Every structure is written in structure tokens, then in C-alpha cells.
PDB file of C-alpha atoms in Angstrom:
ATOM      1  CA  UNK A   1      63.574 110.758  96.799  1.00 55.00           C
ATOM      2  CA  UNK A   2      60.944 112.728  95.300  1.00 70.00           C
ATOM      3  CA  UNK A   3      58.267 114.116  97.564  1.00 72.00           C
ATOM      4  CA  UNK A   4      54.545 115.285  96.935  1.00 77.00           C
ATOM      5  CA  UNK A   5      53.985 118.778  98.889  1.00 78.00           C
ATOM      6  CA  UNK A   6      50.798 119.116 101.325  1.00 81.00           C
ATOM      7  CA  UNK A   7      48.910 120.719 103.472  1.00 79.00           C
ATOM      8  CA  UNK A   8      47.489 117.969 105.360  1.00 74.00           C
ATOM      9  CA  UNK A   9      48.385 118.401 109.181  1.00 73.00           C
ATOM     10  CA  UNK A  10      51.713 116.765 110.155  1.00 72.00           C
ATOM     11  CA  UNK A  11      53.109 117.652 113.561  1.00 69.00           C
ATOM     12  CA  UNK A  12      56.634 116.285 115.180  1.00 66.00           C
ATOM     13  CA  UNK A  13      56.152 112.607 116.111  1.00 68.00           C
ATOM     14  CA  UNK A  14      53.071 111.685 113.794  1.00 66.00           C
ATOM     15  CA  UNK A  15      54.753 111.094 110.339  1.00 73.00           C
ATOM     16  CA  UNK A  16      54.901 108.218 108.696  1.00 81.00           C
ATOM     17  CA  UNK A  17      50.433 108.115 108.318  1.00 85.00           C
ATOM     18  CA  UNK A  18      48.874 108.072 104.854  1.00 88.00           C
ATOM     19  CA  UNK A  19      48.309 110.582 102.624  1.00 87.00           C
ATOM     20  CA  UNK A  20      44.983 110.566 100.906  1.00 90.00           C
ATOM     21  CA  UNK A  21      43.208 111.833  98.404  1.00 92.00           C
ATOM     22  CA  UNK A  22      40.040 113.485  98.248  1.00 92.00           C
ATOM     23  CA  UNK A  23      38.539 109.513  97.032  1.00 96.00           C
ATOM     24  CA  UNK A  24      40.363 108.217 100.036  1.00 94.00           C
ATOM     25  CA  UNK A  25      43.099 106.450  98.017  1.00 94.00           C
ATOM     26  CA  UNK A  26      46.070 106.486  99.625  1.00 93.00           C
ATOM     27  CA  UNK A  27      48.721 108.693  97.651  1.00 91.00           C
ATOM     28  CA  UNK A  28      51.955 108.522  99.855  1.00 87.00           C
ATOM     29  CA  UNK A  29      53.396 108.197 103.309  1.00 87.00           C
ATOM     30  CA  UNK A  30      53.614 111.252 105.242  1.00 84.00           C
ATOM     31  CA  UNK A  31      57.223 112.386 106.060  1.00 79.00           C
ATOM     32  CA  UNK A  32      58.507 115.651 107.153  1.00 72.00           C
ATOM     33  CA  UNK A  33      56.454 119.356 107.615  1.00 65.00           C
ATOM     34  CA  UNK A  34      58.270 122.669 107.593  1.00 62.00           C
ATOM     35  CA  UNK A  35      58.232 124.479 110.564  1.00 55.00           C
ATOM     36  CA  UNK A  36      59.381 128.051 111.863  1.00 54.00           C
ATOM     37  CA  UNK A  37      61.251 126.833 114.902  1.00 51.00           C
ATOM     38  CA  UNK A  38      63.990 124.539 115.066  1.00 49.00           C
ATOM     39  CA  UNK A  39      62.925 122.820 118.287  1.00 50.00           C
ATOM     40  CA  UNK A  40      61.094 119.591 118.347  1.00 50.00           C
ATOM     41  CA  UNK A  41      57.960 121.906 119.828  1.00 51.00           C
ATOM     42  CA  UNK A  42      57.868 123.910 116.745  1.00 52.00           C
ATOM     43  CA  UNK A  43      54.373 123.390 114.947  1.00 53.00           C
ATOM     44  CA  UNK A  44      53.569 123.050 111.361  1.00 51.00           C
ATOM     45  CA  UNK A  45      53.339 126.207 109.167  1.00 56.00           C
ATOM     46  CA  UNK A  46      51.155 124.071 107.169  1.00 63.00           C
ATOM     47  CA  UNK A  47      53.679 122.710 104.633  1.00 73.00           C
ATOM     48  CA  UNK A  48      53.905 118.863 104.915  1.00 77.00           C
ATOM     49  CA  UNK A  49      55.864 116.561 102.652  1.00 78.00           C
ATOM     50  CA  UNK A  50      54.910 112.467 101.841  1.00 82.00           C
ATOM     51  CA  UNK A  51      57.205 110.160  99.729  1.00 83.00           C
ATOM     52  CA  UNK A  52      55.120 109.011  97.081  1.00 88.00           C
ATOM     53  CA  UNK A  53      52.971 105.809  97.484  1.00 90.00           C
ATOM     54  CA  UNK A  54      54.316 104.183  94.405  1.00 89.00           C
ATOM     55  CA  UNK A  55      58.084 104.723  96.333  1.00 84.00           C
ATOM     56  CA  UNK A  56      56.693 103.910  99.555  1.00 88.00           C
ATOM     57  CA  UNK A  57      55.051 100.422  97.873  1.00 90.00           C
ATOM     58  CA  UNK A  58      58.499  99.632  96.599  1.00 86.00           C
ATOM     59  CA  UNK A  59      60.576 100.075  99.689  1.00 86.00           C
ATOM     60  CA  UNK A  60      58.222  97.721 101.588  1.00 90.00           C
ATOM     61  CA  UNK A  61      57.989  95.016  99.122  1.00 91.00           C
ATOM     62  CA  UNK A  62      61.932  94.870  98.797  1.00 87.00           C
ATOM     63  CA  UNK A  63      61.571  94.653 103.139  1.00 92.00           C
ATOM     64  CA  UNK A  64      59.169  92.268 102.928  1.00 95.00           C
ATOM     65  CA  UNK A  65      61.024  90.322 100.044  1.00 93.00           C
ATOM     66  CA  UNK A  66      64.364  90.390 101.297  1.00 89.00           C
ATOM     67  CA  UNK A  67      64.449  92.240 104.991  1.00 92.00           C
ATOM     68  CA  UNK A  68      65.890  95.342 103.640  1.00 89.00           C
ATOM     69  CA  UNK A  69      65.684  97.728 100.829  1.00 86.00           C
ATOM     70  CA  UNK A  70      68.300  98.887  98.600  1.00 88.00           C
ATOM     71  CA  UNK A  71      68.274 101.690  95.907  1.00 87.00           C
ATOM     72  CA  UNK A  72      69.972 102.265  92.760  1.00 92.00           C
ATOM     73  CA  UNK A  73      73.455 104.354  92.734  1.00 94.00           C
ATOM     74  CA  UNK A  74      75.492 105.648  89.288  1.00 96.00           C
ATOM     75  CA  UNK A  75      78.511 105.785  91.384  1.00 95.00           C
ATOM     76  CA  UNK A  76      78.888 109.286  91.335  1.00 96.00           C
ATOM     77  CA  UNK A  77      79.280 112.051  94.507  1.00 94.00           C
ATOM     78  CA  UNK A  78      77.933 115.289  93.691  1.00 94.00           C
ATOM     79  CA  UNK A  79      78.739 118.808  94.619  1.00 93.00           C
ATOM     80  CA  UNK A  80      75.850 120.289  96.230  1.00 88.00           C
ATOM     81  CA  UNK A  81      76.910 124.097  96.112  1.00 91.00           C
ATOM     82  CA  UNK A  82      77.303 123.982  92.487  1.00 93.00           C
ATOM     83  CA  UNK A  83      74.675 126.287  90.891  1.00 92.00           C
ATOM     84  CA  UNK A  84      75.522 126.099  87.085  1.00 93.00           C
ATOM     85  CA  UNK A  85      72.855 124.030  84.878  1.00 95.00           C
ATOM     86  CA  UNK A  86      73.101 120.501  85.655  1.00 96.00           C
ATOM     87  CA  UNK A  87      74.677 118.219  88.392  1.00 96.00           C
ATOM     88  CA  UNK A  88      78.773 118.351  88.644  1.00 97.00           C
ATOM     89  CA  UNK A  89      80.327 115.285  89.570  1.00 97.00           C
ATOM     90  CA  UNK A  90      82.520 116.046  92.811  1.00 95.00           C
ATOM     91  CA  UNK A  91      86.199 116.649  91.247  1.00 95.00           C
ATOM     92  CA  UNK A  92      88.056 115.322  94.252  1.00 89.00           C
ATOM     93  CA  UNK A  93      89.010 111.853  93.826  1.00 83.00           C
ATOM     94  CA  UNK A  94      85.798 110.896  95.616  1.00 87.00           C
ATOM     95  CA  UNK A  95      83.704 112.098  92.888  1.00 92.00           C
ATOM     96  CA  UNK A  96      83.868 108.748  91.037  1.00 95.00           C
ATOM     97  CA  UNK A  97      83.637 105.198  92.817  1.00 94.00           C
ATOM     98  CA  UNK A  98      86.364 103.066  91.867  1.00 93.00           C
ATOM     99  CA  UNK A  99      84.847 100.474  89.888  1.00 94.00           C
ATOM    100  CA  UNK A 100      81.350 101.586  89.832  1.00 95.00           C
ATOM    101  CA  UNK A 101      78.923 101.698  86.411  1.00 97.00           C
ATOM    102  CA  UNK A 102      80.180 105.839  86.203  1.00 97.00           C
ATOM    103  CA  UNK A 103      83.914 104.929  86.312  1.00 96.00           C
ATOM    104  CA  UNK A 104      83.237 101.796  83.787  1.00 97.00           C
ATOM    105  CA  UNK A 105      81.614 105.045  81.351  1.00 97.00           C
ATOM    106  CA  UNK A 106      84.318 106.854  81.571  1.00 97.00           C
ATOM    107  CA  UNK A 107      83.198 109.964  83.445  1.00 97.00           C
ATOM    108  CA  UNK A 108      85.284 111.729  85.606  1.00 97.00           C
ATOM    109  CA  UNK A 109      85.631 114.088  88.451  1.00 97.00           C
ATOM    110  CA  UNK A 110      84.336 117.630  86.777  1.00 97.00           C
ATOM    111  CA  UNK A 111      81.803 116.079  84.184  1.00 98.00           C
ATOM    112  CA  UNK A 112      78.412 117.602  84.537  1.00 98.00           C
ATOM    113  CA  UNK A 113      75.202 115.247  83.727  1.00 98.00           C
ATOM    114  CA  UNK A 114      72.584 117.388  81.603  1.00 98.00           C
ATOM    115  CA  UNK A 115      70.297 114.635  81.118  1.00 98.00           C
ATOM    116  CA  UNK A 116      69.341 111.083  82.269  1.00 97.00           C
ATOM    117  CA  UNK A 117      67.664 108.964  79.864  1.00 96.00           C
ATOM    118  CA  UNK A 118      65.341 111.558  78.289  1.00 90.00           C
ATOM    119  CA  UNK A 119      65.180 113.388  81.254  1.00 92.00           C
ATOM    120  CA  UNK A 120      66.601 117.071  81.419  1.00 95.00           C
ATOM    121  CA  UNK A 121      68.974 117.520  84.354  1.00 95.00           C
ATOM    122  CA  UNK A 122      69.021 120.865  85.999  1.00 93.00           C
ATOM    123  CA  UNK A 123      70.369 120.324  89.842  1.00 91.00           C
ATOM    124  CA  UNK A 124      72.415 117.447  91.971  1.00 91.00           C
ATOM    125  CA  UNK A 125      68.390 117.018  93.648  1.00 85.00           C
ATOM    126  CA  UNK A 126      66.752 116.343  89.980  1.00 88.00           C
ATOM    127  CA  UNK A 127      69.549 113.383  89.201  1.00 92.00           C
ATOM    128  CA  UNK A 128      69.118 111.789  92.542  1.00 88.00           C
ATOM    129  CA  UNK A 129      65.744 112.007  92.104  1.00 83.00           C
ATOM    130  CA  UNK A 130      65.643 110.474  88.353  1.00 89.00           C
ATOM    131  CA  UNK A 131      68.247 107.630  89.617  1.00 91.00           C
ATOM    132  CA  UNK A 132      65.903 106.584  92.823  1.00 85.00           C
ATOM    133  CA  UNK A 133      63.229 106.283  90.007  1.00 84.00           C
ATOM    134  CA  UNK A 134      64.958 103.695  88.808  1.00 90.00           C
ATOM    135  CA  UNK A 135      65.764 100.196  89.755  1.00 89.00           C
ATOM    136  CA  UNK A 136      68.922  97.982  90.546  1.00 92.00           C
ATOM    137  CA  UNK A 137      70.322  96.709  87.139  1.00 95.00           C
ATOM    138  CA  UNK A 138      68.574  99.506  84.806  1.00 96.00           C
ATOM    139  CA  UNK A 139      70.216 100.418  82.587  1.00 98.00           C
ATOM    140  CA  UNK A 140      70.375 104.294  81.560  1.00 98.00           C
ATOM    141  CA  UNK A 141      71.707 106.606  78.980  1.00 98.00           C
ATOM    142  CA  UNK A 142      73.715 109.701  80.526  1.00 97.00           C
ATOM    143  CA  UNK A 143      74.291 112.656  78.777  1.00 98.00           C
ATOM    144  CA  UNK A 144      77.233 114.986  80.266  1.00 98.00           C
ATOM    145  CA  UNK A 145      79.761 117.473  79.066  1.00 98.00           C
ATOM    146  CA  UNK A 146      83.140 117.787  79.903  1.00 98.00           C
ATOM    147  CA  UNK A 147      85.738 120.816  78.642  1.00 97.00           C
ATOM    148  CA  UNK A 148      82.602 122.312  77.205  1.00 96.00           C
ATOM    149  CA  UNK A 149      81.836 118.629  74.628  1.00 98.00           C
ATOM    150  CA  UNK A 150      78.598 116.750  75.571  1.00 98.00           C
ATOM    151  CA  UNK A 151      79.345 112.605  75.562  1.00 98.00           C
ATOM    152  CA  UNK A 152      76.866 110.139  76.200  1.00 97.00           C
ATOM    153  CA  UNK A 153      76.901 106.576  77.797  1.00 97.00           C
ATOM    154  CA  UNK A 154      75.042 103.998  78.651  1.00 97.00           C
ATOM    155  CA  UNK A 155      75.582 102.165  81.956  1.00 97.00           C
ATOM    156  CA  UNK A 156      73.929  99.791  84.511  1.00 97.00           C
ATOM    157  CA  UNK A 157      72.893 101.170  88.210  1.00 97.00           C
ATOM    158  CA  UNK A 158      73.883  99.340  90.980  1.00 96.00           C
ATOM    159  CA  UNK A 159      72.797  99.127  94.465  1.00 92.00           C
ATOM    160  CA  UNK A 160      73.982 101.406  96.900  1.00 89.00           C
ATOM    161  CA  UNK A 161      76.409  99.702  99.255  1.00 84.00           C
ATOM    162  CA  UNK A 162      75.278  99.357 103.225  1.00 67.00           C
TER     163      UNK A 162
END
């Protein structure tokens, strides 16, 4: 999920109050705060995260809609240590769900997404981030490279399963 950076005042136990702007318009939902300590009586060091109102607006009309939310998926797991350009698709066998819109492709374990839509991918974070953008049933164009050849494709997300 992407996340707006602040410096509003967010202690343990109080998250989840709006973020505002300086018109009073709420901008986001406020989340998580960095803190020095790793107990729960650790204190902001004045570094407060909020997901994004438009996110936030979206998640509670799909609860109100249907009693739960669901986000979009590619069907991919990433490896998170990887720190080449771009996100690597895991290249155990769990990299790729069996039937999912990344398997129907044709990616594979080891392909590494450089772009989503028109979107430049740098890190595993960036593509989550560009997928949760996106809806159920979107459909995207992926750009990837594999033995050092970029391929494109265009596939439909689906929703996560619970």
C-alpha cells in the first residue's frame, strides 16, 4: 500500500484518526509512526505514516458493499532481498501461482518486472504498490526480462485469495 509520510503526532494505540490538511480536508487515515524503541511504550520520533484517503475510501466502500475488501494480485511471490533494478519473481516453484493471470502470461520463476503499465519498476515495494493501485479485473501491460530479453504481456489482476 502506498503511504503519505507525516509529522502529525501518532502515538501506540491512537492510529487509525484522520489526517488533515492545512484546509481541514481529510487526506488519509493515520497508520503506523516510527519509533526508537521496540516496546509498545516507545514514543514517536515524529515520523508518522497514513494510507492515503483515496485507498482508505476504497477499502470501506468494498466493506460497506460487500462486508469485506479484497485487492488485486498478478499472481506472483517476490523476493524481497533482491537488490538488482526491478522486482524478481521468487524462482522457487512458489514464485508463480498455478493458474493465476502471471502463469496464463507466461512468466516464470526468475523473470524480473521493469515496468507496469507505464510505470517504471525499481523494487518488489514499487510493484506491490502499482498493483494495489489497481482494481480487480484491470487489466495491465507488464514489461519483464528474462535471460537478459525484455517481453511484454498483458494480463487481468485478480483478487487476492482469503
Amino acid at each position: 500500500i502506498n503511504a503519505l509520510q507525516t509529522d502529525a503526532a501518532i502515538n501506540p494505540g491512537n492510529s487509525g484518526g484522520p489526517l488533515v490538511d492545512s484546509t481541514g480536508a481529510v487526506i488519509g487515515v493515520n497508520s503506523a509512526i516510527a519509533s526508537l524503541g521496540s516496546t509498545s511504550q516507545a514514543g514517536s520520533i515524529g515520523l508518522g505514516f497514513a494510507i492515503p484517503i483515496n485507498q482508505a475510501r476504497k477499502t470501506a466502500d468494498q466493506l460497506i458493499k460487500n462486508g469485506k475488501a479484497t485487492y488485486p494480485v498478478l499472481g506472483v511471490s517476490l523476493d524481497l532481498t533482491f537488490t538488482g533494478l526491478g522486482a524478481l519473481i521468487a524462482k522457487s516453484s512458489s514464485g508463480i501461482m498455478s493458474g493465476g493471470p502471471a502463469q496464463k502470461a507466461g512468466l516464470k520463476p526468475g523473470d524480473i518486472i521493469i515496468k507496469f503499465d507505464d510505470r517504471g519498476i525499481n523494487a518488489a515495494e514499487e510493484l506491490i504498490v502499482a498493483v494495489r493501485s489497481k482494481n480487480v479485473a484491470d487489466r495491465v501491460t507488464i514489461t519483464y526480462v528474462r535471460d537478459g530479453k525484455e517481453y511484454s504481456a498483458t494480463l487481468s489482476l485478480i483478487a487476492a485469495k482469503d
